[in-house]
Amino acid sequence: MQNLYPHLEANKELFLNELIDLLKIPSVSANPQFAADVRKAGEFTAQKLKEAGADMVELCETAGYPIVYGEKIIDVNLPTVLVYGHYDVQPADPIELWTSPPFEPVVKDGKVYARGSADDKGQFYMHVKAFQLMMQNNCLPCNVKFMIEGEEEVGSENLETFVKANKDRLKSDVVLISDTAIIANDVPSITTGLRGLAYMQVEVTGPNRDLHSGIYGGAVANPINILCEMIASLHDENRKVTVKGFYDGIIDVSQEERDMMNSAPFDINDYKKHLDIDEVLGETGYTTVERTSIRPTLDVNGIWGGYTGEGAKTVLPSKAYAKISMRLVPNQDNKKIAKLFEEHFKSIAPPYVKVSVEDMHGGEAAVTPTDSIAYKAAAMAMETTFGKKPLPMRSGGSIPIVTMFERELNTKSVLMGFGLDSDAIHSPNEHYGLYNFYKGIETIPYFFKYFAELSK
Ligand code: BES
Ligand code: MN
Ligand code: MN
C-alpha cells in the first residue's frame, strides 16, 4: 500500500472543518427536542460517506432514528470489515459549565471542544476520511461496510431489529469500532473488554401530595430522606454492592491477568490531581484500574424530588426519584441483575413509602479476543503509526452492541479507539485531540492493509 500520509497532511484542514460542521449539529438522541437535528446528523453522515466513495448509501429507517449504511465491495472473495459508530451524542447539560457552547466547536490547544467530539463523531469520522483516502488513492485492500447508528447513547434499541433483518447485508469478517480510548498518546492500547450495564429508575412515594414541612415534618416519612437511606444501604463497609445475588456467577480474573493490568502505566497521583480529589474510593481488595474494569459497580446518576428552584421553599415532598446504573462484568446477565435489583430495592423499602422500579436499558459485558487476525492487524497498524506496540486493556465503559453482533452476526469486534479518558466524554467541555483525530485517520488504512494480508 502506498504511503497515504502526504494525502492526509494535505487534507488536514479540510477534514477538520468537515468534522466541525458535523459537531455543529446538536444530535442529542435522549431529548426529543433535538429529533430533527439527530436526523440531520444522520443525513450529513450519509452524504459524506457517498462523497467518500461508498456505494448503496442508505438512510435506513427504524422505529427510532435512522441507521446510516454504506459499503464498498471490491471483490466478494476478499475479507470484509464492518465499521460501526454512532452519530448521536449525549445531552450537553450542565451547559453553564462549558467554557464555549457545546455545539459551537472551538479549536484550542490542539483539541476540538464540542459535545460528541470524542464520543463518537470525531472517532467514526476518522473512518469516513480514512476510507476516502484509500478510495482516492486506489488502495482499499478489502471490502468495507459502514453502519453508523443514531441511538447508541440511549441504548441502541432499534439496532438489534435492524441487524436481525439484515444479516446477509451485514455479513463481515470483523466489526471495527473506534469508540473507546487509548492509555495515553505515547502509550497506545486496544480495548479488549467492556462492562455491561443495567440502568434503573426508582420512584419513592410518601404522602399523596407535597406537605408543609413545618406542619407535617417529623411525623410523616420524607421520601427523599428515605430514598437516601435506601441508597446508602446499597454498599457495605467494603464498598461491595449489597443487592442479593449481585456477584453470583462472576468468574474471578486470574492473578496473572490482574498483574498485567496493574503493570500498565497508571499514576494514581495524576489521577487524583486530574479529578481534584484527595482520595479514591472503591471495593476493598482491588486497585483503581481493576475497580474501573473487571469489577461490577453501582452508582446513582441523578437524584431529585421536592423543591430545587431558586430560594427556599419549605416542603415535605410527596415523591423522590433516582437513576441508578450498575456496570457489569462477564457472566452477569443484565436482565437478571435488573430483576435482582428490583426485588432487592422493594425488599428494603420501609412500610411508610411505596416504591416502584423501572428497568430503563442495559446490555452485556464484552471480552474481545487478542489471538485473532483482526486483533493482530490492529496491533500492527498501531505499532506502525505510534512506533510502539499497543497494550491490551479492559475498559469500564459499555458498548452493548458488541455482544449483540457476536450473537446475531457471529462476528467479533476490534475496539481500536483513539480517545483519551481525559477527553471529558459525557461531561462539560468534551474535547478530542487533533493529534488523535489525525492519528486515527493515519492508522485505519494500515488496519485494512494488515487485515487483508493476514487473511490470505
Ligand atoms: N463510547 C462510549 C463507551 C465507552 C467510552 C467505552 C470510553 C469505553 C471507553 C459509549 O458511547 C457510551 O457512552 N456507552 C454508554 C452505554 C450506553 C448503553 C448508553 C456508557 O458506557 O455509559
Ligand atoms: Mn460512544
Ligand atoms: Mn457515550
CSV table of C-alpha atoms and ligand atoms in Angstrom, one decimal:
chain,number,residue,atom,x,y,z
A,1,MET,CA,0.0,0.0,0.0
A,2,GLN,CA,1.3,3.4,-0.8
A,3,ASN,CA,2.0,5.9,1.9
A,4,LEU,CA,-1.2,7.9,2.4
A,5,TYR,CA,0.4,10.3,4.9
A,6,PRO,CA,1.1,13.1,2.4
A,7,HIS,CA,-2.5,12.9,1.3
A,8,LEU,CA,-3.7,13.1,5.0
A,9,GLU,CA,-1.2,16.0,5.5
A,10,ALA,CA,-2.7,17.9,2.5
A,11,ASN,CA,-6.2,17.4,3.7
A,12,LYS,CA,-5.9,18.0,7.5
A,13,GLU,CA,-7.6,21.4,7.5
A,14,LEU,CA,-10.4,20.2,5.2
A,15,PHE,CA,-11.1,17.1,7.3
A,16,LEU,CA,-11.2,19.1,10.5
A,17,ASN,CA,-13.6,21.6,9.0
A,18,GLU,CA,-15.9,18.9,7.9
A,19,LEU,CA,-15.8,17.4,11.4
A,20,ILE,CA,-16.6,20.8,12.8
A,21,ASP,CA,-19.7,21.0,10.6
A,22,LEU,CA,-20.8,17.7,11.9
A,23,LEU,CA,-20.2,18.8,15.5
A,24,LYS,CA,-22.4,21.8,15.0
A,25,ILE,CA,-25.4,19.6,14.7
A,26,PRO,CA,-26.9,19.0,18.2
A,27,SER,CA,-27.8,15.4,17.6
A,28,VAL,CA,-28.8,14.6,21.2
A,29,SER,CA,-30.8,11.3,21.0
A,30,ALA,CA,-32.0,11.4,24.6
A,31,ASN,CA,-34.0,14.6,24.1
A,32,PRO,CA,-37.0,14.6,21.6
A,33,GLN,CA,-36.5,18.4,21.2
A,34,PHE,CA,-33.5,17.6,19.1
A,35,ALA,CA,-35.2,15.0,16.9
A,36,ALA,CA,-34.8,17.0,13.7
A,37,ASP,CA,-31.1,17.6,14.4
A,38,VAL,CA,-30.4,13.9,15.2
A,39,ARG,CA,-31.8,13.1,11.8
A,40,LYS,CA,-29.8,15.9,10.2
A,41,ALA,CA,-26.6,14.3,11.6
A,42,GLY,CA,-27.6,11.0,10.0
A,43,GLU,CA,-28.2,12.7,6.7
A,44,PHE,CA,-24.8,14.5,6.9
A,45,THR,CA,-23.1,11.2,7.6
A,46,ALA,CA,-24.8,9.5,4.7
A,47,GLN,CA,-23.8,12.4,2.4
A,48,LYS,CA,-20.1,12.3,3.5
A,49,LEU,CA,-20.0,8.5,3.0
A,50,LYS,CA,-21.3,8.9,-0.5
A,51,GLU,CA,-18.8,11.6,-1.3
A,52,ALA,CA,-16.0,9.4,0.1
A,53,GLY,CA,-16.9,6.8,-2.4
A,54,ALA,CA,-19.3,4.4,-0.8
A,55,ASP,CA,-22.0,2.6,-2.8
A,56,MET,CA,-25.5,1.7,-1.7
A,57,VAL,CA,-25.5,4.5,0.8
A,58,GLU,CA,-28.9,4.5,2.5
A,59,LEU,CA,-30.6,6.1,5.5
A,60,CYS,CA,-32.3,3.0,6.9
A,61,GLU,CA,-35.4,4.0,8.7
A,62,THR,CA,-36.1,2.3,12.1
A,63,ALA,CA,-38.8,2.8,14.7
A,64,GLY,CA,-36.4,5.5,16.1
A,65,TYR,CA,-33.5,7.3,14.4
A,66,PRO,CA,-32.2,6.0,11.1
A,67,ILE,CA,-29.1,3.8,10.7
A,68,VAL,CA,-26.7,5.0,8.0
A,69,TYR,CA,-25.5,2.2,5.8
A,70,GLY,CA,-22.9,2.2,3.0
A,71,GLU,CA,-20.5,-0.2,1.5
A,72,LYS,CA,-17.7,-0.7,-1.0
A,73,ILE,CA,-17.4,-4.2,-2.2
A,74,ILE,CA,-14.3,-4.5,-4.4
A,75,ASP,CA,-14.2,-8.3,-4.6
A,76,VAL,CA,-16.5,-10.8,-2.9
A,77,ASN,CA,-13.6,-13.2,-2.4
A,78,LEU,CA,-11.8,-10.7,-0.2
A,79,PRO,CA,-12.5,-10.2,3.5
A,80,THR,CA,-15.0,-7.6,4.7
A,81,VAL,CA,-14.6,-5.1,7.5
A,82,LEU,CA,-17.8,-3.8,9.1
A,83,VAL,CA,-17.3,-0.3,10.6
A,84,TYR,CA,-19.7,0.6,13.4
A,85,GLY,CA,-20.0,4.0,15.0
A,86,HIS,CA,-22.7,6.4,16.3
A,87,TYR,CA,-23.7,9.9,15.2
A,88,ASP,CA,-25.8,10.7,18.2
A,89,VAL,CA,-24.4,12.4,21.3
A,90,GLN,CA,-25.1,12.8,25.0
A,91,PRO,CA,-27.0,15.8,26.3
A,92,ALA,CA,-24.7,18.8,26.9
A,93,ASP,CA,-26.0,19.6,30.4
A,94,PRO,CA,-25.0,21.2,32.6
A,95,ILE,CA,-24.5,23.8,29.8
A,96,GLU,CA,-23.4,26.6,32.2
A,97,LEU,CA,-20.2,24.6,32.9
A,98,TRP,CA,-19.0,24.7,29.3
A,99,THR,CA,-16.3,27.3,28.6
A,100,SER,CA,-17.6,27.5,25.0
A,101,PRO,CA,-21.1,26.5,23.7
A,102,PRO,CA,-21.3,22.7,23.2
A,103,PHE,CA,-22.4,22.9,19.6
A,104,GLU,CA,-20.2,25.8,18.5
A,105,PRO,CA,-16.9,23.9,18.1
A,106,VAL,CA,-13.7,25.7,19.2
A,107,VAL,CA,-10.2,24.6,18.5
A,108,LYS,CA,-7.9,25.3,21.5
A,109,ASP,CA,-4.5,23.9,22.5
A,110,GLY,CA,-4.7,21.3,19.7
A,111,LYS,CA,-8.1,20.0,20.7
A,112,VAL,CA,-11.5,20.5,19.3
A,113,TYR,CA,-14.1,21.3,22.0
A,114,ALA,CA,-17.7,20.2,21.4
A,115,ARG,CA,-20.2,17.7,22.6
A,116,GLY,CA,-19.6,14.5,20.6
A,117,SER,CA,-16.1,15.5,19.5
A,118,ALA,CA,-14.6,12.3,21.0
A,119,ASP,CA,-17.8,10.3,21.6
A,120,ASP,CA,-18.2,9.4,18.8
A,121,LYS,CA,-18.4,11.9,15.9
A,122,GLY,CA,-14.6,12.6,15.9
A,123,GLN,CA,-13.9,8.9,16.0
A,124,PHE,CA,-16.3,7.5,13.5
A,125,TYR,CA,-15.5,10.3,11.1
A,126,MET,CA,-11.8,9.2,11.1
A,127,HIS,CA,-13.1,6.0,9.3
A,128,VAL,CA,-15.0,8.0,6.7
A,129,LYS,CA,-11.9,10.0,5.9
A,130,ALA,CA,-9.5,7.0,6.0
A,131,PHE,CA,-11.9,5.3,3.6
A,132,GLN,CA,-11.9,8.3,1.3
A,133,LEU,CA,-8.1,8.4,1.2
A,134,MET,CA,-8.0,4.7,0.3
A,135,MET,CA,-10.6,5.2,-2.4
A,136,GLN,CA,-8.9,8.3,-3.9
A,137,ASN,CA,-5.6,6.5,-4.0
A,138,ASN,CA,-6.9,3.2,-5.2
A,139,CYS,CA,-5.6,1.2,-2.4
A,140,LEU,CA,-8.6,-0.1,-0.5
A,141,PRO,CA,-7.3,-3.6,0.1
A,142,CYS,CA,-10.6,-5.4,1.1
A,143,ASN,CA,-14.4,-4.8,1.3
A,144,VAL,CA,-15.9,-2.4,3.8
A,145,LYS,CA,-19.4,-1.8,5.1
A,146,PHE,CA,-20.4,1.1,7.3
A,147,MET,CA,-23.2,1.0,9.9
A,148,ILE,CA,-23.4,4.3,11.8
A,149,GLU,CA,-26.4,4.5,14.2
A,150,GLY,CA,-28.2,7.4,16.0
A,151,GLU,CA,-29.3,5.7,19.2
A,152,GLU,CA,-26.2,4.4,20.9
A,153,GLU,CA,-26.4,6.9,23.8
A,154,VAL,CA,-30.0,5.8,24.5
A,155,GLY,CA,-29.4,2.0,24.4
A,156,SER,CA,-29.4,1.1,20.7
A,157,GLU,CA,-32.9,-0.1,21.0
A,158,ASN,CA,-33.7,-0.4,17.3
A,159,LEU,CA,-30.3,-1.6,16.1
A,160,GLU,CA,-30.9,-5.2,17.0
A,161,THR,CA,-34.1,-5.4,14.9
A,162,PHE,CA,-32.1,-3.9,12.0
A,163,VAL,CA,-29.2,-6.3,12.4
A,164,LYS,CA,-31.6,-9.3,12.6
A,165,ALA,CA,-33.4,-8.2,9.5
A,166,ASN,CA,-30.1,-7.5,7.5
A,167,LYS,CA,-27.9,-10.4,8.4
A,168,ASP,CA,-26.8,-11.0,4.8
A,169,ARG,CA,-26.2,-7.4,4.1
A,170,LEU,CA,-24.1,-7.1,7.2
A,171,LYS,CA,-22.1,-10.2,6.7
A,172,SER,CA,-18.4,-9.5,7.5
A,173,ASP,CA,-15.3,-10.9,9.0
A,174,VAL,CA,-14.8,-8.4,11.7
A,175,VAL,CA,-16.5,-5.4,13.3
A,176,LEU,CA,-14.2,-2.4,13.6
A,177,ILE,CA,-15.2,0.2,16.2
A,178,SER,CA,-13.4,3.4,17.3
A,179,ASP,CA,-15.5,4.5,20.3
A,180,THR,CA,-13.0,3.9,23.2
A,181,ALA,CA,-9.8,5.3,24.5
A,182,ILE,CA,-6.0,4.6,24.5
A,183,ILE,CA,-4.0,4.8,27.7
A,184,ALA,CA,-2.0,7.9,26.6
A,185,ASN,CA,-0.8,9.4,23.3
A,186,ASP,CA,2.5,7.8,23.9
A,187,VAL,CA,1.0,4.6,25.3
A,188,PRO,CA,-1.3,3.1,22.6
A,189,SER,CA,-3.7,0.4,23.7
A,190,ILE,CA,-6.5,-1.7,22.3
A,191,THR,CA,-9.6,-2.2,24.3
A,192,THR,CA,-10.2,-5.9,25.0
A,193,GLY,CA,-13.1,-5.8,27.4
A,194,LEU,CA,-16.1,-3.6,28.1
A,195,ARG,CA,-18.5,-3.7,31.1
A,196,GLY,CA,-22.2,-4.4,30.7
A,197,LEU,CA,-24.9,-2.1,32.1
A,198,ALA,CA,-28.2,-2.3,33.9
A,199,TYR,CA,-29.9,1.1,34.1
A,200,MET,CA,-32.8,1.7,36.5
A,201,GLN,CA,-35.1,4.4,37.6
A,202,VAL,CA,-36.7,4.3,41.1
A,203,GLU,CA,-39.6,6.3,42.4
A,204,VAL,CA,-40.3,6.6,46.2
A,205,THR,CA,-43.7,7.9,47.2
A,206,GLY,CA,-44.6,9.2,50.6
A,207,PRO,CA,-47.7,11.2,51.3
A,208,ASN,CA,-50.2,11.8,48.5
A,209,ARG,CA,-49.1,15.4,47.9
A,210,ASP,CA,-46.4,17.8,48.9
A,211,LEU,CA,-46.9,18.9,52.5
A,212,HIS,CA,-45.9,21.9,54.7
A,213,SER,CA,-42.7,20.7,56.3
A,214,GLY,CA,-43.5,22.5,59.5
A,215,ILE,CA,-47.0,21.3,60.0
A,216,TYR,CA,-46.2,17.6,59.0
A,217,GLY,CA,-42.4,17.4,59.3
A,218,GLY,CA,-41.3,14.9,61.9
A,219,ALA,CA,-44.4,12.9,61.7
A,220,VAL,CA,-44.6,11.7,58.1
A,221,ALA,CA,-41.8,9.9,56.2
A,222,ASN,CA,-40.0,12.2,53.8
A,223,PRO,CA,-39.4,10.1,50.6
A,224,ILE,CA,-36.1,11.9,49.9
A,225,ASN,CA,-34.8,11.1,53.3
A,226,ILE,CA,-35.9,7.5,52.9
A,227,LEU,CA,-34.5,7.2,49.4
A,228,CYS,CA,-31.1,8.4,50.7
A,229,GLU,CA,-31.2,5.8,53.4
A,230,MET,CA,-32.1,3.1,50.9
A,231,ILE,CA,-29.3,4.2,48.5
A,232,ALA,CA,-26.8,4.3,51.3
A,233,SER,CA,-27.6,0.7,52.2
A,234,LEU,CA,-26.7,-0.5,48.6
A,235,HIS,CA,-23.0,-0.6,49.6
A,236,ASP,CA,-21.5,-2.3,52.6
A,237,GLU,CA,-18.4,-1.2,54.6
A,238,ASN,CA,-16.1,-2.8,52.0
A,239,ARG,CA,-17.9,-0.9,49.1
A,240,LYS,CA,-19.4,-4.2,47.9
A,241,VAL,CA,-22.8,-3.9,46.4
A,242,THR,CA,-25.4,-5.4,48.7
A,243,VAL,CA,-28.0,-6.3,46.1
A,244,LYS,CA,-28.7,-10.0,46.8
A,245,GLY,CA,-27.2,-12.3,44.2
A,246,PHE,CA,-25.3,-9.4,42.5
A,247,TYR,CA,-21.9,-11.2,42.4
A,248,ASP,CA,-23.3,-14.7,41.7
A,249,GLY,CA,-21.6,-16.5,38.8
A,250,ILE,CA,-18.8,-13.9,38.2
A,251,ILE,CA,-15.6,-15.7,37.3
A,252,ASP,CA,-12.5,-14.2,39.0
A,253,VAL,CA,-9.9,-12.8,36.7
A,254,SER,CA,-6.6,-14.7,37.1
A,255,GLN,CA,-3.9,-13.1,39.2
A,256,GLU,CA,-1.7,-13.2,36.1
A,257,GLU,CA,-4.1,-11.0,34.2
A,258,ARG,CA,-4.5,-8.7,37.1
A,259,ASP,CA,-0.8,-8.3,37.4
A,260,MET,CA,-0.6,-7.5,33.7
A,261,MET,CA,-3.4,-4.9,34.0
A,262,ASN,CA,-1.7,-3.3,37.0
A,263,SER,CA,1.7,-3.1,35.3
A,264,ALA,CA,0.3,-0.8,32.5
A,265,PRO,CA,1.3,2.8,33.0
A,266,PHE,CA,-1.1,4.4,35.6
A,267,ASP,CA,-0.3,7.1,38.1
A,268,ILE,CA,-2.7,7.3,41.0
A,269,ASN,CA,-1.4,10.8,42.0
A,270,ASP,CA,-2.0,12.2,38.5
A,271,TYR,CA,-5.4,10.6,38.5
A,272,LYS,CA,-6.4,12.2,41.8
A,273,LYS,CA,-4.9,15.5,40.7
A,274,HIS,CA,-6.8,15.5,37.4
A,275,LEU,CA,-10.1,14.9,39.3
A,276,ASP,CA,-9.3,17.3,42.2
A,277,ILE,CA,-9.9,14.6,44.8
A,278,ASP,CA,-7.8,13.8,47.9
A,279,GLU,CA,-8.6,10.1,48.0
A,280,VAL,CA,-10.1,7.4,45.7
A,281,LEU,CA,-12.9,5.1,46.9
A,282,GLY,CA,-13.9,1.7,45.8
A,283,GLU,CA,-14.2,-2.0,46.5
A,284,THR,CA,-11.7,-3.3,49.1
A,285,GLY,CA,-9.1,-5.6,47.7
A,286,TYR,CA,-8.9,-4.1,44.2
A,287,THR,CA,-6.8,-1.4,42.6
A,288,THR,CA,-8.3,1.6,40.8
A,289,VAL,CA,-7.6,0.1,37.4
A,290,GLU,CA,-9.4,-3.1,38.5
A,291,ARG,CA,-12.3,-1.3,40.1
A,292,THR,CA,-12.9,0.5,36.8
A,293,SER,CA,-12.7,-2.5,34.5
A,294,ILE,CA,-13.0,-6.0,35.9
A,295,ARG,CA,-15.3,-5.3,38.9
A,296,PRO,CA,-19.1,-4.6,38.8
A,297,THR,CA,-20.3,-1.4,40.4
A,298,LEU,CA,-23.5,0.6,41.3
A,299,ASP,CA,-23.8,4.3,41.1
A,300,VAL,CA,-26.6,6.9,41.4
A,301,ASN,CA,-26.5,9.0,38.2
A,302,GLY,CA,-29.1,11.5,39.3
A,303,ILE,CA,-31.5,12.2,42.2
A,304,TRP,CA,-34.3,14.6,42.5
A,305,GLY,CA,-37.6,15.5,44.2
A,306,GLY,CA,-39.1,18.3,46.3
A,307,TYR,CA,-38.1,21.9,45.6
A,308,THR,CA,-34.9,22.6,43.7
A,309,GLY,CA,-35.7,26.0,42.3
A,310,GLU,CA,-34.3,29.4,43.4
A,311,GLY,CA,-34.6,30.4,47.0
A,312,ALA,CA,-36.1,28.3,49.8
A,313,LYS,CA,-39.5,26.6,49.9
A,314,THR,CA,-40.5,24.7,53.0
A,315,VAL,CA,-41.9,21.5,51.7
A,316,LEU,CA,-42.1,17.8,52.7
A,317,PRO,CA,-42.2,16.2,49.2
A,318,SER,CA,-44.5,13.6,48.0
A,319,LYS,CA,-42.1,11.9,45.8
A,320,ALA,CA,-38.3,11.2,45.3
A,321,TYR,CA,-36.6,9.7,42.3
A,322,ALA,CA,-33.2,8.4,41.4
A,323,LYS,CA,-31.5,7.0,38.3
A,324,ILE,CA,-29.2,4.2,39.2
A,325,SER,CA,-26.7,2.3,36.9
A,326,MET,CA,-24.9,-0.9,37.5
A,327,ARG,CA,-21.8,-1.6,35.5
A,328,LEU,CA,-21.5,-5.4,34.9
A,329,VAL,CA,-18.8,-7.9,34.1
A,330,PRO,CA,-18.9,-11.1,32.1
A,331,ASN,CA,-21.4,-13.7,33.3
A,332,GLN,CA,-23.7,-11.1,34.9
A,333,ASP,CA,-26.9,-11.1,32.8
A,334,ASN,CA,-28.2,-7.5,32.7
A,335,LYS,CA,-31.8,-8.6,32.6
A,336,LYS,CA,-31.3,-10.8,35.7
A,337,ILE,CA,-29.4,-8.1,37.5
A,338,ALA,CA,-32.2,-5.7,36.8
A,339,LYS,CA,-34.7,-8.1,38.3
A,340,LEU,CA,-32.4,-8.7,41.3
A,341,PHE,CA,-32.1,-5.0,41.8
A,342,GLU,CA,-35.9,-4.5,41.6
A,343,GLU,CA,-36.6,-7.3,44.2
A,344,HIS,CA,-33.9,-6.1,46.5
A,345,PHE,CA,-34.9,-2.4,46.3
A,346,LYS,CA,-38.5,-3.3,47.0
A,347,SER,CA,-37.5,-5.6,49.9
A,348,ILE,CA,-35.6,-2.8,51.7
A,349,ALA,CA,-38.5,-0.3,51.3
A,350,PRO,CA,-39.9,0.6,54.8
A,351,PRO,CA,-43.7,0.4,55.2
A,352,TYR,CA,-44.1,4.2,55.2
A,353,VAL,CA,-43.3,4.6,51.5
A,354,LYS,CA,-44.3,3.0,48.2
A,355,VAL,CA,-41.6,2.1,45.7
A,356,SER,CA,-41.6,1.5,42.0
A,357,VAL,CA,-38.7,0.4,39.9
A,358,GLU,CA,-38.3,0.7,36.1
A,359,ASP,CA,-35.7,-1.1,34.0
A,360,MET,CA,-34.6,1.5,31.5
A,361,HIS,CA,-32.0,-0.2,29.4
A,362,GLY,CA,-28.9,-2.3,29.6
A,363,GLY,CA,-26.5,-4.6,27.9
A,364,GLU,CA,-24.0,-7.3,28.4
A,365,ALA,CA,-20.3,-7.1,29.1
A,366,ALA,CA,-17.9,-8.0,26.3
A,367,VAL,CA,-14.5,-9.6,26.1
A,368,THR,CA,-12.8,-9.5,22.7
A,369,PRO,CA,-10.1,-11.9,21.5
A,370,THR,CA,-6.4,-11.0,21.4
A,371,ASP,CA,-5.4,-14.0,19.3
A,372,SER,CA,-7.4,-13.2,16.2
A,373,ILE,CA,-6.2,-11.9,12.9
A,374,ALA,CA,-8.2,-8.8,13.4
A,375,TYR,CA,-6.6,-8.0,16.7
A,376,LYS,CA,-3.1,-8.7,15.2
A,377,ALA,CA,-3.9,-6.3,12.3
A,378,ALA,CA,-5.0,-3.6,14.7
A,379,ALA,CA,-1.9,-4.1,16.9
A,380,MET,CA,0.4,-4.0,13.8
A,381,ALA,CA,-1.4,-0.9,12.5
A,382,MET,CA,-1.0,1.0,15.8
A,383,GLU,CA,2.6,-0.1,16.1
A,384,THR,CA,3.3,1.3,12.6
A,385,THR,CA,1.9,4.7,13.3
A,386,PHE,CA,2.7,5.1,17.1
A,387,GLY,CA,6.0,3.4,16.9
A,388,LYS,CA,5.0,1.3,19.9
A,389,LYS,CA,3.2,-2.0,20.4
A,390,PRO,CA,-0.3,-1.3,21.8
A,391,LEU,CA,-1.2,-2.8,25.2
A,392,PRO,CA,-4.4,-4.9,25.5
A,393,MET,CA,-6.6,-3.1,28.1
A,394,ARG,CA,-10.1,-3.6,29.6
A,395,SER,CA,-12.3,-0.6,29.8
A,396,GLY,CA,-15.0,0.3,32.2
A,397,GLY,CA,-17.4,1.8,29.7
A,398,SER,CA,-20.2,-0.1,27.8
A,399,ILE,CA,-20.9,-0.7,24.2
A,400,PRO,CA,-23.7,-3.3,24.5
A,401,ILE,CA,-23.9,-3.9,20.7
A,402,VAL,CA,-20.6,-5.8,20.8
A,403,THR,CA,-22.2,-8.9,22.3
A,404,MET,CA,-25.2,-8.4,20.1
A,405,PHE,CA,-23.0,-8.5,17.0
A,406,GLU,CA,-21.5,-11.7,18.3
A,407,ARG,CA,-24.8,-13.3,18.9
A,408,GLU,CA,-26.7,-12.2,15.8
A,409,LEU,CA,-23.9,-12.0,13.2
A,410,ASN,CA,-21.4,-14.4,14.8
A,411,THR,CA,-18.8,-11.7,14.2
A,412,LYS,CA,-16.2,-10.5,16.8
A,413,SER,CA,-15.2,-6.8,17.2
A,414,VAL,CA,-12.0,-5.0,17.5
A,415,LEU,CA,-12.1,-1.9,19.7
A,416,MET,CA,-9.5,0.3,18.1
A,417,GLY,CA,-10.4,3.7,19.7
A,418,PHE,CA,-8.2,6.8,19.7
A,419,GLY,CA,-9.7,8.9,22.5
A,420,LEU,CA,-8.3,9.6,26.0
A,421,ASP,CA,-10.0,9.0,29.3
A,422,SER,CA,-9.4,12.7,29.9
A,423,ASP,CA,-11.5,13.8,26.9
A,424,ALA,CA,-14.4,14.5,29.2
A,425,ILE,CA,-16.9,12.5,27.2
A,426,HIS,CA,-20.4,12.8,28.7
A,427,SER,CA,-19.1,15.8,30.7
A,428,PRO,CA,-18.9,19.5,30.1
A,429,ASN,CA,-16.1,20.6,27.8
A,430,GLU,CA,-15.8,17.4,25.9
A,431,HIS,CA,-12.9,17.5,23.5
A,432,TYR,CA,-10.9,15.5,21.1
A,433,GLY,CA,-7.2,15.9,20.3
A,434,LEU,CA,-6.4,16.8,16.7
A,435,TYR,CA,-3.3,14.5,17.2
A,436,ASN,CA,-5.8,11.7,18.0
A,437,PHE,CA,-8.1,12.5,15.1
A,438,TYR,CA,-5.3,12.5,12.6
A,439,LYS,CA,-3.5,9.6,14.1
A,440,GLY,CA,-6.8,7.6,13.7
A,441,ILE,CA,-7.0,8.5,10.0
A,442,GLU,CA,-3.4,7.5,9.6
A,443,THR,CA,-3.8,4.2,11.4
A,444,ILE,CA,-7.0,2.9,9.9
A,445,PRO,CA,-5.7,2.2,6.4
A,446,TYR,CA,-2.9,0.1,7.9
A,447,PHE,CA,-5.6,-1.9,9.7
A,448,PHE,CA,-7.2,-2.6,6.4
A,449,LYS,CA,-3.8,-3.5,4.8
A,450,TYR,CA,-2.7,-5.9,7.6
A,451,PHE,CA,-6.1,-7.4,7.9
A,452,ALA,CA,-6.3,-8.2,4.2
A,453,GLU,CA,-2.7,-9.5,4.2
A,454,LEU,CA,-3.1,-11.7,7.3
A,455,SER,CA,-6.5,-13.1,6.0
A,456,LYS,CA,-4.8,-14.5,2.9
B,1,BES,N1,-18.3,5.3,23.7
B,1,BES,C1,-19.0,5.1,24.9
B,1,BES,C2,-18.4,3.9,25.7
B,1,BES,C3,-17.0,3.9,26.1
B,1,BES,C4,-16.3,5.1,26.3
B,1,BES,C5,-16.4,2.7,26.3
B,1,BES,C6,-15.0,5.1,26.7
B,1,BES,C7,-15.0,2.7,26.7
B,1,BES,C8,-14.4,3.9,26.9
B,1,BES,C9,-20.4,4.9,24.6
B,1,BES,O1,-20.9,5.9,23.7
B,1,BES,C10,-21.2,5.1,25.9
B,1,BES,O2,-21.3,6.1,26.4
B,1,BES,N2,-21.9,4.0,26.3
B,1,BES,C11,-22.7,4.1,27.4
B,1,BES,C12,-23.7,3.0,27.5
B,1,BES,C13,-24.9,3.1,26.5
B,1,BES,C14,-25.8,1.9,26.6
B,1,BES,C15,-25.7,4.4,26.9
B,1,BES,C16,-22.0,4.1,28.7
B,1,BES,O3,-20.9,3.4,28.8
B,1,BES,O4,-22.4,4.7,29.6
B,2,MN,MN,-19.6,6.2,22.2
B,3,MN,MN,-21.2,7.8,25.0
